GROMACS .gro file of C-alpha atoms in nm:
model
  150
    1UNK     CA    1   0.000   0.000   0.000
    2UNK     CA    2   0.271   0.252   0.073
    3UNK     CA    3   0.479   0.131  -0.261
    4UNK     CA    4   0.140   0.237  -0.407
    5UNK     CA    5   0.094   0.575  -0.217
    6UNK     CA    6   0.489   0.625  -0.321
    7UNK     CA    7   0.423   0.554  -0.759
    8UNK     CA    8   0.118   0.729  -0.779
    9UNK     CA    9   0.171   1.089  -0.891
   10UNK     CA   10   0.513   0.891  -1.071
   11UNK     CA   11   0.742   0.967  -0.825
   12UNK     CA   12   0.945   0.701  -0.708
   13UNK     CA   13   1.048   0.727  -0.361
   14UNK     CA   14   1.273   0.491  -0.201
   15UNK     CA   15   1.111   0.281   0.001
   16UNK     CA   16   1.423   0.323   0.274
   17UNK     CA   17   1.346   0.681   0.244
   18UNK     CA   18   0.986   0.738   0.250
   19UNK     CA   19   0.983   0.555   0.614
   20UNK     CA   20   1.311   0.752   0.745
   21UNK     CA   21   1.110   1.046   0.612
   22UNK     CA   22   0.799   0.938   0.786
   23UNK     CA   23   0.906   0.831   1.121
   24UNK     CA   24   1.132   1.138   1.156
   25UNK     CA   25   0.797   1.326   1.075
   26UNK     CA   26   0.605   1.114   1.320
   27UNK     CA   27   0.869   1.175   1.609
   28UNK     CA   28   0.926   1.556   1.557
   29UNK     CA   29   0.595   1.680   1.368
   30UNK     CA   30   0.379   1.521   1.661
   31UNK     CA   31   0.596   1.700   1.931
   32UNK     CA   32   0.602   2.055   1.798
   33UNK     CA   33   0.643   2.274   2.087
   34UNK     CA   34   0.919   2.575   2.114
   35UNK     CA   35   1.141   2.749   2.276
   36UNK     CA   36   0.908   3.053   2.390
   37UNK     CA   37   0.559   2.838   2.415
   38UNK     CA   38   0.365   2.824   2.692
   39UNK     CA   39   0.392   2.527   2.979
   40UNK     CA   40   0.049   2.385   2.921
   41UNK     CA   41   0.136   2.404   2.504
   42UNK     CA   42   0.453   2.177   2.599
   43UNK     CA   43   0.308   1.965   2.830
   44UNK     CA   44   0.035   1.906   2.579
   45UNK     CA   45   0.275   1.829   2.305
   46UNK     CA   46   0.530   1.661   2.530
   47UNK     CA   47   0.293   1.444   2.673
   48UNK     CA   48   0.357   1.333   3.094
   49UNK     CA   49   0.626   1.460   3.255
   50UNK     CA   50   0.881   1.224   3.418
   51UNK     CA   51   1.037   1.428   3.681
   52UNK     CA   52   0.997   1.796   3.802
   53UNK     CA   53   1.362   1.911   3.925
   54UNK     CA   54   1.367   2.235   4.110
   55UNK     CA   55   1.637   2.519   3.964
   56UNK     CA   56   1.600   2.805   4.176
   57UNK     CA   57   1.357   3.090   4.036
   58UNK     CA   58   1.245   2.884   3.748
   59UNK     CA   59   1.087   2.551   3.661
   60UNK     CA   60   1.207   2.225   3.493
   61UNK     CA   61   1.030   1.969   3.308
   62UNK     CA   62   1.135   1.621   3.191
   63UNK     CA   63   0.942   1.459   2.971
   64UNK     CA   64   1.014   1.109   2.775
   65UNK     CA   65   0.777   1.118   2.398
   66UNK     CA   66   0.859   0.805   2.177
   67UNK     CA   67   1.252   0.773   2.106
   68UNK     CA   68   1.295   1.129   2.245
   69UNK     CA   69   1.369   1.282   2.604
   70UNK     CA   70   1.318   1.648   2.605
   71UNK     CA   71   1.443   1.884   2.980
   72UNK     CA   72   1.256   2.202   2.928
   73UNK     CA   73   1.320   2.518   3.185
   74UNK     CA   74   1.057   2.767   3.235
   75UNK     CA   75   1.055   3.084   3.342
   76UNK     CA   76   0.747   3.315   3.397
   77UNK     CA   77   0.601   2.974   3.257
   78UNK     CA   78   0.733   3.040   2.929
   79UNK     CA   79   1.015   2.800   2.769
   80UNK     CA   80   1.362   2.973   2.783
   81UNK     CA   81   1.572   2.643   2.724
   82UNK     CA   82   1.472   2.296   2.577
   83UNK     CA   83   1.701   1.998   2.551
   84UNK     CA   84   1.657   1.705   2.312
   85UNK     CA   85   1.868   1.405   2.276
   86UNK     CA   86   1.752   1.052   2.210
   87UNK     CA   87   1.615   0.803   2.481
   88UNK     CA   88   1.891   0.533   2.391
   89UNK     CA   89   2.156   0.795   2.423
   90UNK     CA   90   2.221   0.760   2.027
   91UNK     CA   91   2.337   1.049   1.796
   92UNK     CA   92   2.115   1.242   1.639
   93UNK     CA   93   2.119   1.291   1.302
   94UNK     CA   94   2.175   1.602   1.110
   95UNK     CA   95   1.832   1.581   0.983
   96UNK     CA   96   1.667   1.570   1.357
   97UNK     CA   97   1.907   1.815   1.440
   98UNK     CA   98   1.836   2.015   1.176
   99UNK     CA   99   1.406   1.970   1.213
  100UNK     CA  100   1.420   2.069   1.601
  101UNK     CA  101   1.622   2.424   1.503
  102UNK     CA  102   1.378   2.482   1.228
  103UNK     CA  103   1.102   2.417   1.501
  104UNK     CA  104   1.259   2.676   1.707
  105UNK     CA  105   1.367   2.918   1.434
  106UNK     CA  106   1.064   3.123   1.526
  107UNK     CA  107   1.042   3.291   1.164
  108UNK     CA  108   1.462   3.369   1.164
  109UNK     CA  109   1.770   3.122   1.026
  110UNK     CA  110   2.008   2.943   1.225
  111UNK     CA  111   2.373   3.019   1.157
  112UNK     CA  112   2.685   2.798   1.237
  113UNK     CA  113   2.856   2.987   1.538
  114UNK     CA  114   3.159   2.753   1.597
  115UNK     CA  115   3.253   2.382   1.546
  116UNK     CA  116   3.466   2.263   1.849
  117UNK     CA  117   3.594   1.929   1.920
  118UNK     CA  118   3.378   1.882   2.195
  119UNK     CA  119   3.014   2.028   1.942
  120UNK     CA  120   2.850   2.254   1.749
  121UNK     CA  121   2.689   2.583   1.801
  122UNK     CA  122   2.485   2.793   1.623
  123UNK     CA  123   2.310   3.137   1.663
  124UNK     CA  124   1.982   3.252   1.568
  125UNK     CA  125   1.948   3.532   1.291
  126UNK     CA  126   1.764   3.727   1.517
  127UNK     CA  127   1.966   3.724   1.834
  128UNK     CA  128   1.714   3.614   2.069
  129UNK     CA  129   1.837   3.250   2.073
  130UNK     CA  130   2.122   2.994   2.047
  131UNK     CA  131   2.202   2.640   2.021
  132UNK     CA  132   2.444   2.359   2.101
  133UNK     CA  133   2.512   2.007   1.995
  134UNK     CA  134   2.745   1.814   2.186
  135UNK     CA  135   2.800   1.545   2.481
  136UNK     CA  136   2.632   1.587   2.850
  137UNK     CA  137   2.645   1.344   3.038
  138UNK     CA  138   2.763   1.101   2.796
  139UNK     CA  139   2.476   1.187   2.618
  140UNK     CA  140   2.475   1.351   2.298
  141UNK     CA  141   2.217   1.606   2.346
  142UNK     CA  142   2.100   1.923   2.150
  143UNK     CA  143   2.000   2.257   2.362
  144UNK     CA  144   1.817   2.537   2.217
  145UNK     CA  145   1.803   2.879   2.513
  146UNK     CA  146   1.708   3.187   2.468
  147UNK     CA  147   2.011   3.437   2.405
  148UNK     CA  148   2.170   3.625   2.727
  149UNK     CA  149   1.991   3.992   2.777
  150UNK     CA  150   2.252   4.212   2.704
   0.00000   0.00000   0.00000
């Protein structure tokens, strides 16, 4: 059925592909909440919330949503830093990396701040956000924050 959905307009899609395509979709598209939303937009896109750790003056929420793990902080109950890395502690791929930034591009363009042995940063077009790639905890984990107030 999906070799059929695939041929019918005459493109041929890789089989391989389509699914990588569709799961990625599936796993991201499903869990589109930002850096910025609201806590009760989050928690309705994250789904329950493992574990509540306290960080003085602001709020942290761990949630677990098929293959992901996402640690988001609130402040003021709005998102001001999210974490994503997979629940198997597996790289991501460039494409998930690259889907959760465009999630939390918020209308601007992420641009390639430095590439250190240790990860990869990137600022936000607009200046009111950055991100990381790299190891925590053994984990290789993405984090997306909202820029320091200058």
């Amino acid at each position: 059925m999906i070799a059929d959905f695939c041929g019918t307009a005459g493109i041929q899609i890789p089989m391989r592909f389509f699914l990588a395509l569709l799961a990625i979709s599936a796993a991201l598209g499903s869990a589109s909440a930002n850096l910025g939303d609201s806590e009760a937009k989050i928690n309705a896109a994250y789904g329950k919330r493992l574990e509540m750790p306290r960080i003085a003056g602001n709020q942290s929420h761990l949630y677990e949503r098929g293959e992901f793990i996402y640690n988001v902080i609130f402040r003021g109950g709005v998102s001001v830093f999210e974490m994503y890395a997979r629940a198997n502690q597996a790289e991501l791929s460039s494409k998930e990396i690259a889907a959760f930034l465009k999630e939390n591009a918020a209308g601007a363009t992420w641009i390639p701040a430095n590439e250190k042995p240790a990860g990869r940063e990137w600022k936000r077009s607009d200046h009111k956000a950055k991100a990381a790639y790299f190891r925590l905890g053994g984990r290789p984990t993405l984090t997306v924050m909202e820029a320091t107030r200058k």
